[in-house]
C-alpha cells in the first residue's frame, strides 16, 4: 500500500482530479462487464451465454479505450477520437439489437428474458454516456442519449413490442443515458476548471515575481537615469572642447568621473537595499506573494520591532527562502508563519501543507537552505527543515539574542490576518 500511497501524494491536485475522473468512467466499463457479461452466461447456456459475454467484453473494452482517448483529448494530448466514438456507437446499437433478438427468438424462459433485457439496458445506457466524454458541446452530448432512446423505441416497436412497452423502454434508456451524459459533461467541465485554476495560480505567482523585478528596475532607473544623462552630455561637451583644444575639457571629464563614482555608489546602495532582507518587509512581502498565488498565508506571534538589525536581516533571508520553497515545491493550500522569542532566542517557524515526497527531499537538501545554514552559523543560529507529518513541511530558524538586546517586556503581538491553519 505504501507504493500507491506515495504515487498519489506525488500527484498535484489537478492530476488527482484527472485520475479520479478517468477511473470513474473506467469503472462503468468494468461494471458493465461484471454486471451483465458474466451474469448472462448461466441463463443463456454455455454457447449462447459465452457469445454474449464475449460481445459485452468487446463493448466494455471499446468503452475503456474511448474513456482514455476522450480524457486525453479533453486535456489537448490527443486528437478527438471520432472514429473510436462512431465504432463504440455502432457496437452499442448492434449489441442492443442482438439482445432484443435473443429475447424474442432465443431460448424460452424468464431468466433468458431477464438476462437479455439487462444486456440491452446496460449497454444502451453506458454507451451514450461514455461517448459523451468525447463531445465538447453539451447539447450534442444530450442529443446522443436522445438519439439512442429514439432508436430504442423504433427497434423495439418494429420487433413486435407494443407502443406502450416500446415507449417505456425508450424512456428508461433516455433517463439513464441523459444521467450519464450529464455526468460526463460535468466531469469534463470540472476537470478543465481545476486545471485552469491551477494555471491561474501559477500565473499569479509569476506575476508577483515579475512585479518585484519591475520594482527593482524602476528603482534602478530612477537612481541612474539622471546621472547617466548628465554623464552623456558632459562627455559629449568634453569631446567637443578637446577637439577645439580648450582646457575646459579636463574639468568636464573630472566632473564626468565624479558623476560616475557617485552613480556607482548609488547603484551599490540600491542593490544593498534590495539584498538587505528586512524582516518586517519580508513577512509582508511573503504574505502578499503567497496570497496572490492562492495560498492562505497567516502571520502570527511577535513583531520584528526591537530585534537587532543583524537578527532581522538573517531572519529576513530565511523568510524569503521559505516563501520561495512554498511556491516552488508541492501544492500548498496554506502556510503558517510564527515569530516569537523564547528563552533568549528568536524563533521563526514556517509550516505549509501539500508537500510531495520529491519536494521533501528538495526542501531538506537544497542549496538555498545550505546557504541559510551558513549565514545563520555566523551568528550562532540554527536552521531545521523537514517533513513533520503527512504532507506537512516545517522550517524553523533559531537565533540567540545578545544579552543587551534581549527584550525585557513582551514584544507586541502581530494582529493575525486570519486564523492560523492547524
XYZ file of C-alpha atoms in Angstrom:
422
model
C 0.000 0.000 0.000
C 2.922 2.348 0.513
C 3.788 2.347 -3.175
C 0.381 3.568 -4.457
C 0.158 5.945 -1.495
C 3.454 7.601 -2.371
C 2.420 7.809 -6.018
C -0.847 9.502 -5.063
C 0.866 12.022 -2.787
C 3.268 12.975 -5.569
C 0.361 13.997 -7.816
C -0.812 17.586 -7.972
C -4.448 18.444 -7.278
C -5.381 18.655 -10.999
C -3.681 15.313 -11.633
C -5.633 13.756 -8.779
C -8.910 15.086 -10.181
C -7.993 13.750 -13.631
C -7.166 10.329 -12.193
C -10.472 10.281 -10.290
C -12.432 11.267 -13.410
C -10.674 8.765 -15.616
C -11.135 5.816 -13.256
C -14.732 6.728 -12.501
C -15.586 6.122 -16.160
C -13.267 3.128 -16.344
C -15.399 1.684 -13.568
C -18.500 1.948 -15.776
C -16.828 -0.280 -18.358
C -15.701 -2.764 -15.701
C -19.136 -2.746 -14.060
C -20.752 -3.403 -17.447
C -18.625 -6.498 -17.926
C -19.324 -7.921 -14.469
C -22.974 -6.896 -14.150
C -24.303 -8.253 -17.466
C -21.392 -10.010 -19.176
C -20.594 -12.706 -16.646
C -24.126 -12.998 -15.247
C -25.588 -13.788 -18.679
C -23.612 -16.985 -19.205
C -25.659 -19.218 -16.895
C -29.199 -18.232 -18.014
C -28.341 -18.301 -21.737
C -26.391 -21.510 -21.704
C -22.751 -22.208 -22.344
C -22.747 -21.500 -26.080
C -25.091 -18.516 -26.319
C -24.022 -17.144 -22.944
C -20.365 -17.345 -23.912
C -21.089 -15.481 -27.141
C -22.988 -12.757 -25.266
C -20.236 -12.462 -22.686
C -17.654 -12.108 -25.456
C -19.688 -9.384 -27.190
C -20.149 -7.497 -23.912
C -16.412 -7.814 -23.220
C -15.651 -6.296 -26.632
C -18.051 -3.424 -25.907
C -16.521 -2.860 -22.440
C -13.011 -2.845 -23.937
C -14.060 -0.271 -26.533
C -15.629 1.819 -23.779
C -12.429 1.592 -21.719
C -10.271 2.757 -24.619
C -12.758 5.505 -25.543
C -12.622 6.880 -21.998
C -8.826 7.026 -22.113
C -8.685 8.733 -25.510
C -11.552 11.124 -24.711
C -9.974 12.335 -21.457
C -6.637 12.803 -23.223
C -8.426 14.798 -25.941
C -10.096 16.935 -23.304
C -6.653 17.884 -21.988
C -5.296 18.505 -25.507
C -2.954 15.499 -25.568
C -4.623 13.605 -28.419
C -6.911 14.384 -31.360
C -10.631 13.866 -30.863
C -11.360 10.098 -31.080
C -14.173 10.492 -33.620
C -13.610 7.115 -35.293
C -13.490 5.315 -31.959
C -16.692 7.029 -30.824
C -18.532 6.002 -34.006
C -17.255 2.442 -33.550
C -18.478 2.358 -29.947
C -21.857 3.728 -31.042
C -22.204 1.109 -33.784
C -21.214 -1.724 -31.433
C -23.634 -0.408 -28.803
C -26.514 -0.433 -31.296
C -25.550 -3.894 -32.604
C -25.344 -5.418 -29.121
C -28.700 -3.877 -28.165
C -30.401 -5.260 -31.293
C -28.802 -8.661 -30.667
C -30.095 -8.620 -27.068
C -33.640 -7.968 -28.331
C -33.203 -10.776 -30.825
C -32.142 -13.166 -28.073
C -35.157 -12.177 -26.000
C -37.546 -12.657 -28.909
C -36.060 -15.695 -30.649
C -33.715 -17.266 -28.112
C -34.451 -19.990 -25.582
C -37.703 -19.666 -23.693
C -37.627 -18.757 -20.064
C -37.936 -15.796 -17.747
C -34.248 -15.911 -16.853
C -33.320 -15.606 -20.542
C -35.551 -12.565 -20.974
C -34.105 -11.007 -17.825
C -30.518 -11.575 -18.940
C -31.192 -10.220 -22.437
C -33.032 -7.210 -21.008
C -30.146 -6.496 -18.656
C -27.644 -6.538 -21.521
C -29.949 -4.340 -23.583
C -30.480 -1.723 -20.862
C -26.924 -1.511 -19.544
C -25.357 -1.305 -22.993
C -27.717 1.426 -24.172
C -27.185 3.479 -21.003
C -23.421 3.145 -20.612
C -22.630 3.514 -24.322
C -24.038 7.046 -24.877
C -22.677 8.221 -21.515
C -19.130 7.222 -22.414
C -19.422 8.628 -25.946
C -20.456 11.961 -24.382
C -16.947 12.274 -22.891
C -15.594 12.929 -26.380
C -18.112 15.672 -27.228
C -17.396 19.268 -26.293
C -20.906 20.679 -26.770
C -23.276 19.533 -24.017
C -26.289 19.760 -26.338
C -24.669 17.227 -28.628
C -23.929 15.005 -25.651
C -27.580 15.014 -24.639
C -28.601 14.564 -28.271
C -26.586 11.339 -28.387
C -28.557 9.940 -25.454
C -31.812 11.131 -27.054
C -30.859 9.512 -30.364
C -30.224 6.149 -28.732
C -33.542 6.419 -26.867
C -35.394 7.175 -30.112
C -33.656 4.258 -31.796
C -34.691 2.035 -28.906
C -38.342 2.896 -29.424
C -38.158 2.273 -33.181
C -36.359 -1.078 -32.891
C -38.447 -2.480 -30.041
C -41.687 -1.435 -31.723
C -40.542 -2.861 -35.068
C -39.686 -6.192 -33.446
C -43.227 -6.652 -32.161
C -43.410 -4.845 -28.840
C -46.437 -2.723 -28.117
C -46.189 1.036 -28.483
C -46.562 1.455 -24.715
C -43.827 -1.074 -23.921
C -41.543 0.439 -26.540
C -42.129 3.930 -25.133
C -41.474 2.782 -21.560
C -38.238 1.081 -22.621
C -37.156 4.172 -24.536
C -37.831 6.387 -21.503
C -35.667 4.174 -19.319
C -32.829 4.380 -21.846
C -33.345 8.144 -22.182
C -33.226 8.831 -18.428
C -30.209 6.591 -17.857
C -28.354 7.905 -20.898
C -29.104 11.529 -20.007
C -27.838 10.975 -16.476
C -24.530 9.503 -17.639
C -24.200 12.155 -20.351
C -24.702 14.872 -17.734
C -22.142 13.139 -15.512
C -19.661 13.086 -18.395
C -20.229 16.748 -19.302
C -19.973 17.885 -15.687
C -16.851 15.783 -15.061
C -15.092 17.256 -18.095
C -16.086 20.790 -17.049
C -14.833 20.212 -13.505
C -11.549 18.728 -14.735
C -10.889 21.672 -17.052
C -11.848 24.145 -14.325
C -9.377 22.612 -11.865
C -6.556 22.758 -14.410
C -7.428 26.372 -15.297
C -7.450 27.392 -11.631
C -4.068 25.741 -11.119
C -2.660 27.536 -14.159
C -4.133 30.823 -12.901
C -2.438 30.346 -9.535
C 0.907 29.715 -11.222
C 0.349 32.788 -13.383
C -0.355 34.928 -10.311
C 2.843 33.688 -8.699
C 4.858 34.516 -11.816
C 3.239 37.948 -11.998
C 4.142 38.607 -8.376
C 7.777 37.772 -9.106
C 7.691 39.883 -12.284
C 6.231 42.805 -10.352
C 9.089 42.606 -7.857
C 11.594 42.633 -10.718
C 9.863 45.637 -12.248
C 10.009 47.432 -8.912
C 13.750 46.877 -8.723
C 14.075 48.045 -12.339
C 12.119 51.213 -11.597
C 14.272 51.956 -8.542
C 17.437 51.444 -10.558
C 16.117 53.617 -13.392
C 15.189 56.431 -11.018
C 18.664 56.400 -9.486
C 20.689 56.040 -12.694
C 18.554 57.827 -15.270
C 19.500 61.415 -14.433
C 23.170 60.691 -13.754
C 23.650 58.774 -16.992
C 22.004 61.564 -18.967
C 24.319 64.158 -17.364
C 27.370 61.939 -17.966
C 26.438 61.580 -21.637
C 26.017 65.337 -22.085
C 29.236 66.255 -20.258
C 31.201 63.588 -22.160
C 29.941 64.988 -25.464
C 30.844 68.515 -24.328
C 34.310 67.351 -23.261
C 34.881 65.767 -26.694
C 33.922 68.972 -28.471
C 36.131 71.069 -26.168
C 39.054 68.682 -26.627
C 38.693 68.861 -30.401
C 38.967 72.652 -30.155
C 41.970 72.436 -27.836
C 40.116 74.077 -24.945
C 41.456 73.391 -21.435
C 37.903 73.248 -20.057
C 37.663 69.695 -21.441
C 39.724 68.453 -18.473
C 37.285 69.991 -15.999
C 34.340 68.398 -17.787
C 35.979 64.967 -17.676
C 36.727 65.424 -13.979
C 33.031 66.125 -13.495
C 32.181 63.024 -15.532
C 34.490 60.987 -13.326
C 32.821 62.369 -10.207
C 29.347 61.539 -11.542
C 30.466 58.041 -12.471
C 31.739 57.382 -8.931
C 28.545 58.837 -7.471
C 26.424 56.674 -9.749
C 28.417 53.607 -8.757
C 27.866 54.419 -5.104
C 24.117 54.926 -5.605
C 23.792 51.650 -7.527
C 25.538 49.852 -4.684
C 23.129 51.426 -2.222
C 20.146 50.340 -4.311
C 21.455 46.785 -4.640
C 22.419 46.696 -0.965
C 18.962 47.877 -0.010
C 17.409 45.277 -2.283
C 19.603 42.499 -0.943
C 19.279 43.575 2.650
C 16.457 41.449 3.988
C 14.300 43.484 6.353
C 12.203 41.028 8.390
C 9.047 43.139 8.526
C 9.176 43.770 4.783
C 9.906 40.104 4.039
C 6.986 38.954 6.205
C 4.603 41.314 4.458
C 6.043 40.524 1.029
C 5.867 36.757 1.552
C 2.274 37.005 2.720
C 1.375 39.081 -0.332
C 3.118 36.806 -2.824
C 1.706 33.595 -1.328
C -1.779 35.043 -1.142
C -1.520 36.122 -4.774
C -0.566 32.527 -5.618
C -3.775 31.251 -3.994
C -2.133 30.077 -0.748
C -3.759 31.049 2.566
C -0.791 32.616 4.377
C -1.096 33.741 8.009
C 1.473 35.530 10.179
C 1.235 35.343 13.955
C 3.376 35.866 17.029
C 5.665 38.859 17.631
C 6.578 41.907 15.626
C 10.184 42.331 14.489
C 10.380 45.696 16.254
C 13.127 45.779 18.850
C 15.160 42.945 17.400
C 18.795 43.656 16.480
C 19.426 44.600 12.863
C 21.611 41.555 12.217
C 18.962 39.198 13.562
C 16.242 40.815 11.482
C 18.370 40.622 8.333
C 19.179 36.934 8.862
C 15.553 36.026 9.563
C 14.505 38.086 6.560
C 16.664 35.869 4.371
C 15.100 32.802 5.992
C 11.607 34.115 5.301
C 12.483 34.894 1.680
C 13.856 31.388 1.069
C 10.939 29.752 2.900
C 8.375 31.583 0.763
C 10.266 30.578 -2.378
C 10.218 26.917 -1.315
C 6.480 27.034 -0.625
C 5.877 28.357 -4.133
C 8.262 26.000 -5.913
C 7.713 22.703 -4.146
C 4.500 20.783 -3.615
C 0.949 22.016 -3.922
C 0.395 24.102 -0.790
C -3.031 25.358 0.209
C -1.980 27.117 3.421
C 1.163 28.439 5.064
C 1.522 29.446 8.716
C 4.340 31.781 9.827
C 5.098 32.240 13.524
C 7.664 34.578 15.092
C 8.474 34.516 18.766
C 11.124 34.985 21.454
C 11.741 32.024 23.740
C 14.412 31.871 26.436
C 16.616 34.484 24.814
C 16.285 33.021 21.314
C 14.289 34.365 18.386
C 12.353 31.559 16.705
C 10.883 31.843 13.210
C 8.743 28.907 12.071
C 7.226 28.447 8.598
C 4.904 25.474 8.075
C 2.885 24.508 4.999
C 0.928 21.590 3.612
C 0.758 19.987 0.166
C 4.345 18.717 0.154
C 5.070 15.727 -2.059
C 7.770 13.145 -1.416
C 10.002 14.691 -4.087
C 9.556 18.112 -2.522
C 10.552 16.725 0.873
C 13.944 15.747 -0.496
C 14.364 19.027 -2.361
C 13.390 21.019 0.698
C 15.841 19.378 3.060
C 18.875 19.300 0.794
C 18.532 22.368 -1.398
C 21.407 24.777 -1.930
C 19.257 27.649 -0.677
C 18.839 26.086 2.751
C 22.509 25.183 2.863
C 23.372 28.841 2.271
C 20.973 29.893 5.027
C 22.589 27.500 7.485
C 25.992 29.012 6.701
C 24.588 32.529 7.118
C 22.966 31.665 10.456
C 26.071 29.870 11.686
C 27.965 33.192 11.698
C 25.590 34.481 14.391
C 25.302 31.132 16.231
C 21.898 30.440 14.735
C 20.434 27.112 13.655
C 18.083 26.040 10.891
C 15.962 22.901 10.803
C 13.831 21.887 7.829
C 11.955 18.726 7.038
C 8.601 16.932 6.934
C 6.595 16.921 10.172
C 3.610 14.852 9.137
C 1.641 13.585 6.194
C 2.114 16.228 3.513
C 3.418 18.830 6.004
C 6.765 20.634 5.944
C 8.231 22.899 8.598
C 11.233 25.219 8.519
C 12.437 26.570 11.880
C 15.229 29.107 12.412
C 16.554 29.992 15.876
C 18.970 32.836 16.627
C 20.233 33.723 20.124
C 19.708 37.304 21.195
C 22.627 39.294 22.615
C 22.079 39.781 26.330
C 21.852 43.557 25.987
C 19.390 43.239 23.107
C 17.034 40.767 24.752
C 13.666 42.452 25.235
C 12.684 42.979 28.852
C 8.989 43.175 28.013
C 6.986 41.055 25.616
C 7.059 42.416 22.104
C 3.679 43.498 20.788
C 1.756 40.789 19.005
C 1.032 40.962 15.308
C -2.708 41.017 14.587
C -3.341 37.822 12.621
C -4.714 38.341 9.127
C -6.769 35.164 9.503
C -6.868 32.136 11.743
C -3.727 30.034 11.577
C -4.356 26.739 9.831
C -3.954 23.751 12.152
